[in-house]
PDB file of C-alpha atoms and ligand atoms in Angstrom:
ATOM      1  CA  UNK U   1     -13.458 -42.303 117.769  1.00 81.00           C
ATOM      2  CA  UNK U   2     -10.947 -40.759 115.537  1.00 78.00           C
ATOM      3  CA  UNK U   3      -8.057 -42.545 114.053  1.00 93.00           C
ATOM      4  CA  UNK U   4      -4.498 -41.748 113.433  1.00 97.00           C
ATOM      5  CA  UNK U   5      -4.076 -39.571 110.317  1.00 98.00           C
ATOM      6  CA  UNK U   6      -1.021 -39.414 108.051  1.00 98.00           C
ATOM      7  CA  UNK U   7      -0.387 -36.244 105.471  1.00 98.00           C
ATOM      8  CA  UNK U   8       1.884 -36.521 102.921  1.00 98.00           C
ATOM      9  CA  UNK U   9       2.462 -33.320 100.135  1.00 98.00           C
ATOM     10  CA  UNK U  10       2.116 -35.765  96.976  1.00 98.00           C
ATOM     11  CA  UNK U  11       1.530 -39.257  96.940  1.00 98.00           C
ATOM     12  CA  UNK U  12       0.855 -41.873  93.673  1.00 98.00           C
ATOM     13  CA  UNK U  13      -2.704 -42.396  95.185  1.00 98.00           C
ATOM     14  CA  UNK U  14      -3.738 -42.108  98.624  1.00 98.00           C
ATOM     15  CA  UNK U  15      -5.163 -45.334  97.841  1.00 98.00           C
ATOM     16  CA  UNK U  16      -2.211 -47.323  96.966  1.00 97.00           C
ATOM     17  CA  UNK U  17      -0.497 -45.638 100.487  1.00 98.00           C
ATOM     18  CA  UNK U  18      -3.275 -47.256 102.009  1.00 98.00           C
ATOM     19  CA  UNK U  19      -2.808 -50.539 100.476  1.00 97.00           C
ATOM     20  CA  UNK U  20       0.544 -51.269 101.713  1.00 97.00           C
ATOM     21  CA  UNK U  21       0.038 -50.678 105.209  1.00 97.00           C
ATOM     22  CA  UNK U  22      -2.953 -53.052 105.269  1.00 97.00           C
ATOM     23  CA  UNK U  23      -0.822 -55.769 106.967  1.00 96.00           C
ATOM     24  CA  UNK U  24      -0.730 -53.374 109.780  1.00 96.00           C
ATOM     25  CA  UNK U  25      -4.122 -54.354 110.411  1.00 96.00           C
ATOM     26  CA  UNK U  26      -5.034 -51.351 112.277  1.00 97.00           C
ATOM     27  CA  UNK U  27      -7.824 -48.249 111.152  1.00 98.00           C
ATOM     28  CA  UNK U  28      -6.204 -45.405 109.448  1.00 98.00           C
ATOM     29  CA  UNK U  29      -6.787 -42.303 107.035  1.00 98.00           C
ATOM     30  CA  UNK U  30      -4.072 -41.001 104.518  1.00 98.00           C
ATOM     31  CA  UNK U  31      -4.565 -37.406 103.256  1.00 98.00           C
ATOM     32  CA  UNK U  32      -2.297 -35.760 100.042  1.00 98.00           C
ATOM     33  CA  UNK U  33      -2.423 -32.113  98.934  1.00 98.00           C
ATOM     34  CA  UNK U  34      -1.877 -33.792  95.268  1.00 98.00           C
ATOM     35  CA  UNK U  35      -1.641 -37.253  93.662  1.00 98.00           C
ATOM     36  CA  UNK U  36      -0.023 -37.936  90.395  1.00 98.00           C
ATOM     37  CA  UNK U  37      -1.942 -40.808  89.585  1.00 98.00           C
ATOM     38  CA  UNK U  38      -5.309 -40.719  91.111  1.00 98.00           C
ATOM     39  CA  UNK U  39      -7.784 -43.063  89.978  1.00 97.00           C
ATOM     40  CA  UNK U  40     -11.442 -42.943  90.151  1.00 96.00           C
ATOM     41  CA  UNK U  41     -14.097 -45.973  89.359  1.00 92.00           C
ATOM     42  CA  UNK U  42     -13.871 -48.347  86.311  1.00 85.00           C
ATOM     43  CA  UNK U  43     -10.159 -47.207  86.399  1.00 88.00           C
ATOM     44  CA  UNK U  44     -10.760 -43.493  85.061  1.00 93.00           C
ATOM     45  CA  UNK U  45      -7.814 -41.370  86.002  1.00 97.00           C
ATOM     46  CA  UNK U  46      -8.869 -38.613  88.932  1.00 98.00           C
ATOM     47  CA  UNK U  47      -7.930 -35.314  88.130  1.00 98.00           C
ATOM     48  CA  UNK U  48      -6.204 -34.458  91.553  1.00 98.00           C
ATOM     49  CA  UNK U  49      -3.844 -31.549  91.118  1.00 98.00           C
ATOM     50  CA  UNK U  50      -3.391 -29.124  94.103  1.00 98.00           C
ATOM     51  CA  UNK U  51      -6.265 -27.523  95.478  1.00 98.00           C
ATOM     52  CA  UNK U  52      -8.478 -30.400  95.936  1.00 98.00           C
ATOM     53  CA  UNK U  53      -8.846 -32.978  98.993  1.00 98.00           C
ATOM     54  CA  UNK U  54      -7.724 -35.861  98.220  1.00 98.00           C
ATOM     55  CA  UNK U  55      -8.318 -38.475 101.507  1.00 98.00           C
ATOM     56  CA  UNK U  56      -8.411 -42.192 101.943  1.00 98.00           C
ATOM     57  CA  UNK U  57      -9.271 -44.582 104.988  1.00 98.00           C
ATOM     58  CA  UNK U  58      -8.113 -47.875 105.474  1.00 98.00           C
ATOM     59  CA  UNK U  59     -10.872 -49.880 107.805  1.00 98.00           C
ATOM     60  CA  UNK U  60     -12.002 -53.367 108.671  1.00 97.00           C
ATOM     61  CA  UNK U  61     -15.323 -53.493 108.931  1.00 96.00           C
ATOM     62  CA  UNK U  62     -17.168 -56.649 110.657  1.00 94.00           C
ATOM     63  CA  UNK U  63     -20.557 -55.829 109.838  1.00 92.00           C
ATOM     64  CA  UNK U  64     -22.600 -53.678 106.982  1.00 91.00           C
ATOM     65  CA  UNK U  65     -20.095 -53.943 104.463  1.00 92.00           C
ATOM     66  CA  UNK U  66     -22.518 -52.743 101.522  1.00 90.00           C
ATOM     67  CA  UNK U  67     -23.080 -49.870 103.323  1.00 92.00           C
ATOM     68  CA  UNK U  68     -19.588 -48.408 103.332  1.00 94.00           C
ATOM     69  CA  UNK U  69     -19.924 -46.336 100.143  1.00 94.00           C
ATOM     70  CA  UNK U  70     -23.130 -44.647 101.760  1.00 94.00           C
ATOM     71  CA  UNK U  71     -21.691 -43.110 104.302  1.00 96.00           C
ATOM     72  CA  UNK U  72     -18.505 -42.174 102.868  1.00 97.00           C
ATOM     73  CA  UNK U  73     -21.428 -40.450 100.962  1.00 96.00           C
ATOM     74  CA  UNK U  74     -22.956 -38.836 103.958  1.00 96.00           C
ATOM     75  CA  UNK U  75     -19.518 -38.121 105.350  1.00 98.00           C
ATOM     76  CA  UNK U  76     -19.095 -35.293 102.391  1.00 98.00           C
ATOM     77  CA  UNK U  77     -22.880 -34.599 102.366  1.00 98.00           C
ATOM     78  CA  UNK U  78     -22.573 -33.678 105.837  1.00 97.00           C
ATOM     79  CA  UNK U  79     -19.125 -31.823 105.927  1.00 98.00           C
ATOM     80  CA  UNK U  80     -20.851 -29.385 102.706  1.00 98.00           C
ATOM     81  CA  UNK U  81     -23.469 -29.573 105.314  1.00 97.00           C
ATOM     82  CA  UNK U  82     -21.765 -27.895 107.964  1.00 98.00           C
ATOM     83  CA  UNK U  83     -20.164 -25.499 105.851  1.00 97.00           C
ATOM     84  CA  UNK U  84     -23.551 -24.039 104.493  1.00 97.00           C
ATOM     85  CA  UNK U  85     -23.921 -25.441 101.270  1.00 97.00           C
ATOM     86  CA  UNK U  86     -27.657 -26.913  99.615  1.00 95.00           C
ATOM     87  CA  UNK U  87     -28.397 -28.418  96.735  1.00 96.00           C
ATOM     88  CA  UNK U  88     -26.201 -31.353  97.193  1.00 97.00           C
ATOM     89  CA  UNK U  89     -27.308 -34.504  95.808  1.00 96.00           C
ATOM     90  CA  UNK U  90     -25.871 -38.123  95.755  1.00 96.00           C
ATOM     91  CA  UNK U  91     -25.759 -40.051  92.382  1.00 93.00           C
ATOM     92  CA  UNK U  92     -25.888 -43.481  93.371  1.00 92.00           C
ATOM     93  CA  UNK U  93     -23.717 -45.118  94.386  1.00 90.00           C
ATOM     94  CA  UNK U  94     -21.387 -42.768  95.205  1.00 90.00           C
ATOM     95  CA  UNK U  95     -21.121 -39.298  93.458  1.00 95.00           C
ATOM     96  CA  UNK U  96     -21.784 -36.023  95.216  1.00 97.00           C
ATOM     97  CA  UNK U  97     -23.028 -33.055  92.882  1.00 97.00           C
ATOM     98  CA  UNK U  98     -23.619 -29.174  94.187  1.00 98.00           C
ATOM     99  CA  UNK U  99     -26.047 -27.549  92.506  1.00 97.00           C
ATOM    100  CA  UNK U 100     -25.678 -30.269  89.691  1.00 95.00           C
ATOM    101  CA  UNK U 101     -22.210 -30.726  89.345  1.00 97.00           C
ATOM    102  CA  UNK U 102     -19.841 -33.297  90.472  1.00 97.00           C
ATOM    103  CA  UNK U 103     -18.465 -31.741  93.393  1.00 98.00           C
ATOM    104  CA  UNK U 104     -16.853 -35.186  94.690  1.00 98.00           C
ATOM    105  CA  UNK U 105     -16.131 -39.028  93.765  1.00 97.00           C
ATOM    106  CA  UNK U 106     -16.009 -41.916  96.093  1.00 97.00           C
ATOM    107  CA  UNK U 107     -13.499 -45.286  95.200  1.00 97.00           C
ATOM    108  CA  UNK U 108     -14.432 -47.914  97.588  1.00 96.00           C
ATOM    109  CA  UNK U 109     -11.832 -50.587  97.066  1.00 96.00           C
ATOM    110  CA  UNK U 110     -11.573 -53.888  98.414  1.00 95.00           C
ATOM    111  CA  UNK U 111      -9.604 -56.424  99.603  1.00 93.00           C
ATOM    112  CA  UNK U 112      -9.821 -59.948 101.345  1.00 88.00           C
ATOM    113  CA  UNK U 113      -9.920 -58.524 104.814  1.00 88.00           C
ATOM    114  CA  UNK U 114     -10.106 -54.541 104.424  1.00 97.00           C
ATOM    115  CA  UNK U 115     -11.847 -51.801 102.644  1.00 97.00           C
ATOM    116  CA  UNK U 116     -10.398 -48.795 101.126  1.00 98.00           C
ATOM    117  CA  UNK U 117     -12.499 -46.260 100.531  1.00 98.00           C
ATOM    118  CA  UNK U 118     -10.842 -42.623  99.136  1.00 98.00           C
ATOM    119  CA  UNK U 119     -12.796 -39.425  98.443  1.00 98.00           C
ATOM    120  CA  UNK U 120     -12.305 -36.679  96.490  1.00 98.00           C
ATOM    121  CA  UNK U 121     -13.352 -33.249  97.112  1.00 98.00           C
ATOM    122  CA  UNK U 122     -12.907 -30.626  94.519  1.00 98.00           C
ATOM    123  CA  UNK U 123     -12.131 -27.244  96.841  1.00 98.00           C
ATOM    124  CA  UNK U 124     -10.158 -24.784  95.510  1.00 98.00           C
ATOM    125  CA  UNK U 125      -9.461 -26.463  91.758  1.00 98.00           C
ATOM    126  CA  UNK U 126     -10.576 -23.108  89.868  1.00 98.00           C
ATOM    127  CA  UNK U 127     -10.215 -24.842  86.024  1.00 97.00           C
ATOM    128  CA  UNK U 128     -11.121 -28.354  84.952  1.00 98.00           C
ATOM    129  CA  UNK U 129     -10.052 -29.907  81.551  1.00 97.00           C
ATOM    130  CA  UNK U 130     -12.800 -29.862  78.719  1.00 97.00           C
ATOM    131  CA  UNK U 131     -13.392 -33.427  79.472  1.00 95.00           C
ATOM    132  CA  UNK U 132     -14.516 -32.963  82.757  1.00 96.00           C
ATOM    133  CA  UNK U 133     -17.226 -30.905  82.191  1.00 95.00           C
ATOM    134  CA  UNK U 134     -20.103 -31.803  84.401  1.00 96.00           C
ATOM    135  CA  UNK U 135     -17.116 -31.435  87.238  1.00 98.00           C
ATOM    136  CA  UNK U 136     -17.202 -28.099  89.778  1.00 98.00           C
ATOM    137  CA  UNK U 137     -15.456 -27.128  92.472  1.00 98.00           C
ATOM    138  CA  UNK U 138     -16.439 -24.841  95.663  1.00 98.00           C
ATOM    139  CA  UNK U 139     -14.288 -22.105  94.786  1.00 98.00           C
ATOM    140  CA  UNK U 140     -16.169 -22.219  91.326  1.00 98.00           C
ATOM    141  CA  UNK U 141     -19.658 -22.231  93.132  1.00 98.00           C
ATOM    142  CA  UNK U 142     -18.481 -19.666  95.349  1.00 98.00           C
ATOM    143  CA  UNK U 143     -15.713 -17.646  94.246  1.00 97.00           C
ATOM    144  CA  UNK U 144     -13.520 -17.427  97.186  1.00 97.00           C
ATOM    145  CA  UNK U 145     -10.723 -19.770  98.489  1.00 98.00           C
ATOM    146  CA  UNK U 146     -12.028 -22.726 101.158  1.00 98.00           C
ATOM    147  CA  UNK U 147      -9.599 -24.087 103.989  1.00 98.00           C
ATOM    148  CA  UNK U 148      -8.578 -27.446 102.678  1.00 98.00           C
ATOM    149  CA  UNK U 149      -7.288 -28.492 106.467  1.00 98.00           C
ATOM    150  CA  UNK U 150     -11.044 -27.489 108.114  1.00 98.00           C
ATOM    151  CA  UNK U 151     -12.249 -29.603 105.499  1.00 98.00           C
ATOM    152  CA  UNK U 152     -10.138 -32.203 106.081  1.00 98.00           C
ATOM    153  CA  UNK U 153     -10.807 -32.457 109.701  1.00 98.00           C
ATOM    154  CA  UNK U 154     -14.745 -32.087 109.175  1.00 98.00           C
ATOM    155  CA  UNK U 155     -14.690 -35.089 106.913  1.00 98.00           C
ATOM    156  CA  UNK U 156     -12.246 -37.017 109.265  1.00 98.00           C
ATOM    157  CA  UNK U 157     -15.130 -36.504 112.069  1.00 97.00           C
ATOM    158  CA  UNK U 158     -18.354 -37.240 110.312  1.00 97.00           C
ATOM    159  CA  UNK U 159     -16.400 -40.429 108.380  1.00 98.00           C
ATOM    160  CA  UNK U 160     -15.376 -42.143 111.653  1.00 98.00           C
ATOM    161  CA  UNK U 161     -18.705 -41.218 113.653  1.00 97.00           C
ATOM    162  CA  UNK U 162     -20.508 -42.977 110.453  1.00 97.00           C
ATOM    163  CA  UNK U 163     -18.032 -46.236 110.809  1.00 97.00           C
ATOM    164  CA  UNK U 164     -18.634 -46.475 114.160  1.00 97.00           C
ATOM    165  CA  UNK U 165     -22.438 -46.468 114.090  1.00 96.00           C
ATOM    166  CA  UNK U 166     -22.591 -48.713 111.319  1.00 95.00           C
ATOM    167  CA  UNK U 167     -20.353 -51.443 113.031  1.00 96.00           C
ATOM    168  CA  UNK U 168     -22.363 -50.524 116.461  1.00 95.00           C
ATOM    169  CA  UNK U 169     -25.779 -50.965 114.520  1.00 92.00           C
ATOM    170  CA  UNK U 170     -27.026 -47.212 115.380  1.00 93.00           C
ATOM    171  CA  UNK U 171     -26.527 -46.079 112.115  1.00 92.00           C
ATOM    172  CA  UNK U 172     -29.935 -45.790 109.759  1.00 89.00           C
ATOM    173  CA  UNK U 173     -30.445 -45.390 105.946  1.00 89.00           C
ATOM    174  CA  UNK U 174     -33.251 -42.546 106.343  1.00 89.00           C
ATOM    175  CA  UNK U 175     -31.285 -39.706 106.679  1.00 89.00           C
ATOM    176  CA  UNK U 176     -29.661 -39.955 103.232  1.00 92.00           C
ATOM    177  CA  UNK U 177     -32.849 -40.955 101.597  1.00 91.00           C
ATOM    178  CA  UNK U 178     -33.615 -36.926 100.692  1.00 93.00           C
ATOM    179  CA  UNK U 179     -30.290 -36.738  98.876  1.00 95.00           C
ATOM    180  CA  UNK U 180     -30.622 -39.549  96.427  1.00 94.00           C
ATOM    181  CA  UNK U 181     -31.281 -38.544  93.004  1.00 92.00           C
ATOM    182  CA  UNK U 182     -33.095 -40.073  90.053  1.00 91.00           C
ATOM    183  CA  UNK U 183     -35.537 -41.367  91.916  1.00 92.00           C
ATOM    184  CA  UNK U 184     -38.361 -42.585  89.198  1.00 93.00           C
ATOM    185  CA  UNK U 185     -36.059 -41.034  86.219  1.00 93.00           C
ATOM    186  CA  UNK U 186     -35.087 -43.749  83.548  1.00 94.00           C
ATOM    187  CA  UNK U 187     -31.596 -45.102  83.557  1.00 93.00           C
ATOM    188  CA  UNK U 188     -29.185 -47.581  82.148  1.00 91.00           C
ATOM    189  CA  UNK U 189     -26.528 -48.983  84.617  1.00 90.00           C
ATOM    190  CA  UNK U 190     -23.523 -50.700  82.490  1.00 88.00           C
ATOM    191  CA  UNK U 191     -22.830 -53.737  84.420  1.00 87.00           C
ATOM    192  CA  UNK U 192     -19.905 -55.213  83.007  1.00 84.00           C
ATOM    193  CA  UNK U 193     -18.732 -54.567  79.570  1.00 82.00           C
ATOM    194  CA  UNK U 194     -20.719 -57.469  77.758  1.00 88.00           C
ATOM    195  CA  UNK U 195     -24.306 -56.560  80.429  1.00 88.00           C
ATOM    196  CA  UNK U 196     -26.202 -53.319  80.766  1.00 90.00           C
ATOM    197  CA  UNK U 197     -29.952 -52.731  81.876  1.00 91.00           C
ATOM    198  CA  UNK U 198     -32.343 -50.249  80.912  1.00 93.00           C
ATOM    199  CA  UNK U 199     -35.295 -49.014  83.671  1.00 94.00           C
ATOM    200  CA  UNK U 200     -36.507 -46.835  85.750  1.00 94.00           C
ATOM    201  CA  UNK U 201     -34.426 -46.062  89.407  1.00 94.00           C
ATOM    202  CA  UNK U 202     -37.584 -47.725  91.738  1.00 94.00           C
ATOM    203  CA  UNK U 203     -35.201 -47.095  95.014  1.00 92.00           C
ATOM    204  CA  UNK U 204     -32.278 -47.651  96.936  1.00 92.00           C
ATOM    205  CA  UNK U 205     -32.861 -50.193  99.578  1.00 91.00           C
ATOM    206  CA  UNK U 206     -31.533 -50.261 103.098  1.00 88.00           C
ATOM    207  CA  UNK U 207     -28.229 -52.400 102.245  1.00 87.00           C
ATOM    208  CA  UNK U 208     -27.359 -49.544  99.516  1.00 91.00           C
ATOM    209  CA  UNK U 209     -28.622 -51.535  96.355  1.00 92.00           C
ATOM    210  CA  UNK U 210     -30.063 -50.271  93.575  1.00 94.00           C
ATOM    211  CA  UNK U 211     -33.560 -50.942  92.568  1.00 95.00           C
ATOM    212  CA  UNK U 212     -34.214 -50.722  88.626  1.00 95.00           C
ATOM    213  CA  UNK U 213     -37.799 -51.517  87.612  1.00 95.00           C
ATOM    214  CA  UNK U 214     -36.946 -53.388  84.016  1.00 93.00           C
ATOM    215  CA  UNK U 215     -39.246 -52.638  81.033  1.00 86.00           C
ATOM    216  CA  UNK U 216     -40.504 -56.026  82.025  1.00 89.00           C
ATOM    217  CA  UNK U 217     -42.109 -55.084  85.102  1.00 91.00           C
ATOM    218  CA  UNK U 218     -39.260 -56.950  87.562  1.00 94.00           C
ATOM    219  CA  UNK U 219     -37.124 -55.501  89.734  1.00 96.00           C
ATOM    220  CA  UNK U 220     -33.805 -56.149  89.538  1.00 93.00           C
ATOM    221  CA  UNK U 221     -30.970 -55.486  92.832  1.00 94.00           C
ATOM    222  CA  UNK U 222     -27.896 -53.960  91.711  1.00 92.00           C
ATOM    223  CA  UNK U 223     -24.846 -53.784  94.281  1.00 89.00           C
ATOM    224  CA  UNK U 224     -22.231 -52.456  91.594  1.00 83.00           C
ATOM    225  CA  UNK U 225     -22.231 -50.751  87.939  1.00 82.00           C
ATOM    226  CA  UNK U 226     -21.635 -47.568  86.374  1.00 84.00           C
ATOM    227  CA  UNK U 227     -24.854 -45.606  86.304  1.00 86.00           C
ATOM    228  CA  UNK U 228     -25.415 -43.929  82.605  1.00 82.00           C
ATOM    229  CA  UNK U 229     -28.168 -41.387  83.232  1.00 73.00           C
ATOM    230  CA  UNK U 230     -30.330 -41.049  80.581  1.00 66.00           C
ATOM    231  CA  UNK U 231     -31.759 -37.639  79.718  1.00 52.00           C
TER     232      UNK U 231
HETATM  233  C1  LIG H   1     -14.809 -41.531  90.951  1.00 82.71           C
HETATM  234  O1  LIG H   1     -15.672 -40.653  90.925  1.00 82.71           O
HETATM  235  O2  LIG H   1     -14.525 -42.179  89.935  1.00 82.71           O
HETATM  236  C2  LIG H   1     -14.086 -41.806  92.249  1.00 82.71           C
HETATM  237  C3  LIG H   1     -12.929 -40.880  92.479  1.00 82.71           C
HETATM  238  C4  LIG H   1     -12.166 -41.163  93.762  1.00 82.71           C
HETATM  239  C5  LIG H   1     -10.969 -40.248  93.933  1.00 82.71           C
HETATM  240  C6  LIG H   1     -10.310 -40.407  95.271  1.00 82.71           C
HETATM  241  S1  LIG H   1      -9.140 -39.137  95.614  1.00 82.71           S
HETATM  242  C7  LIG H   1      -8.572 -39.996  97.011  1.00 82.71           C
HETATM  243  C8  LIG H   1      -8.478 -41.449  96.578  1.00 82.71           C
HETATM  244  N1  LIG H   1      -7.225 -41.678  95.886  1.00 82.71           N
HETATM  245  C9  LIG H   1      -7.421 -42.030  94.604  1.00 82.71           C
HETATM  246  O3  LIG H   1      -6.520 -42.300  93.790  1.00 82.71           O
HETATM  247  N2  LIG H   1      -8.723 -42.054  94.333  1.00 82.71           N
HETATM  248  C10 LIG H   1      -9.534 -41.701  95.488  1.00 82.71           C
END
């Protein structure tokens, strides 16, 4: 079922438009055509100038709250999907790349009753900064100009029929197991700034944690952390 959608030209952060109309207490997406302060995970700035999708939903959820950041996952999997793209790939938890590039980041914020959870898509952005370089766009993997608002409404879709099987219990973990990389590839995951662990990625289980096979042989569950890859 889709929700009531509200489009602004600029906003702060999507996220922050969301967060003031939680008291509302009712299911709603925000969309911007630019933000001018965006903000990503570990509170990294988002590069969000015009040309990108920048789209947050406000939601409740009752049920399968771990889950949230997979399919807000398979919500942009699925939209590339539809629009003919391969190669995608999801770096747990919640990065897209195409054709190994960070096509699109996922912020799942929450609060005491609701969940925020904001993607952004890079579609038309033609030049990152230097510091950004692992980051792409589809108008850099393609070279022509995408329709931001068919995007917008393809995401909108996909995100809601997600939410609603989730919180109806139809919803299963197998179809994004072909998209998650670094399966059996060492990694480090930074889990606060005094903790980090070194492994090997064993799997992602059903609730969306991350299994890391320690150097001793255990496995340890990870729910949150920044994922360091190592090469
Ligand atoms: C990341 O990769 O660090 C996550 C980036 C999330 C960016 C989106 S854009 C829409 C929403 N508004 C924000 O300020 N951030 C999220």
């Amino acid at each position: 079922m889709q929700r009531e959608l509200l489009k602004f030209k600029q906003v702060t952060s999507t996220q922050d438009v969301l967060r003031r109309l939680i008291k509302n207490k009712k299911e709603i997406a925000v969309f911007a055509y630019r933000q001018t302060k965006g903000r990503g995970r570990h509170k990294r700035e988002w590069f969000s100038p015009a040309g990108g999708l920048y789209l947050s939903v406000l939601i409740f959820p009752e049920r399968n709250i771990n889950s949230i950041p997979l399919i807000s996952c398979l919500t942009v999997i699925e939209t590339l999907k539809n629009l003919n793209f391969n190669n995608l790939s999801i770096h747990w938890p919640n990065d897209i790349f195409l054709n190994n590039k960070k096509i699109c980041g996922i912020l799942c914020e929450k609060t005491d009753s609701a969940i925020i959870c904001g993607m952004g898509l890079n579609i038309n952005i033609r030049k990152f900064p230097a510091r950004l370089s692992n980051a792409t766009s589809l108008y850099i993997e393609t070279g022509r100009i995408h329709s931001i608002e068919k995007i917008l409404n393809l995401c909108l879709k996909h995100f809601w029929n997600l939410y609603d099987a989730l919180q109806n219990d139809t919803f299963s973990i197998t179809q994004a197991y072909q998209y998650i990389s670094g399966l059996g590839e060492p990694v480090e995951v930074k889990l606060s700034s005094r903790e980090t662990i070194r492994g090997i990625i064993h799997s992602v289980d059903e609730d969306w944690s991350l299994l890391v096979r320690t150097n001793d042989g255990m496995i340890k569950r990870i729910y949150y952390g920044d994922v360091i890859r190592r090469v």
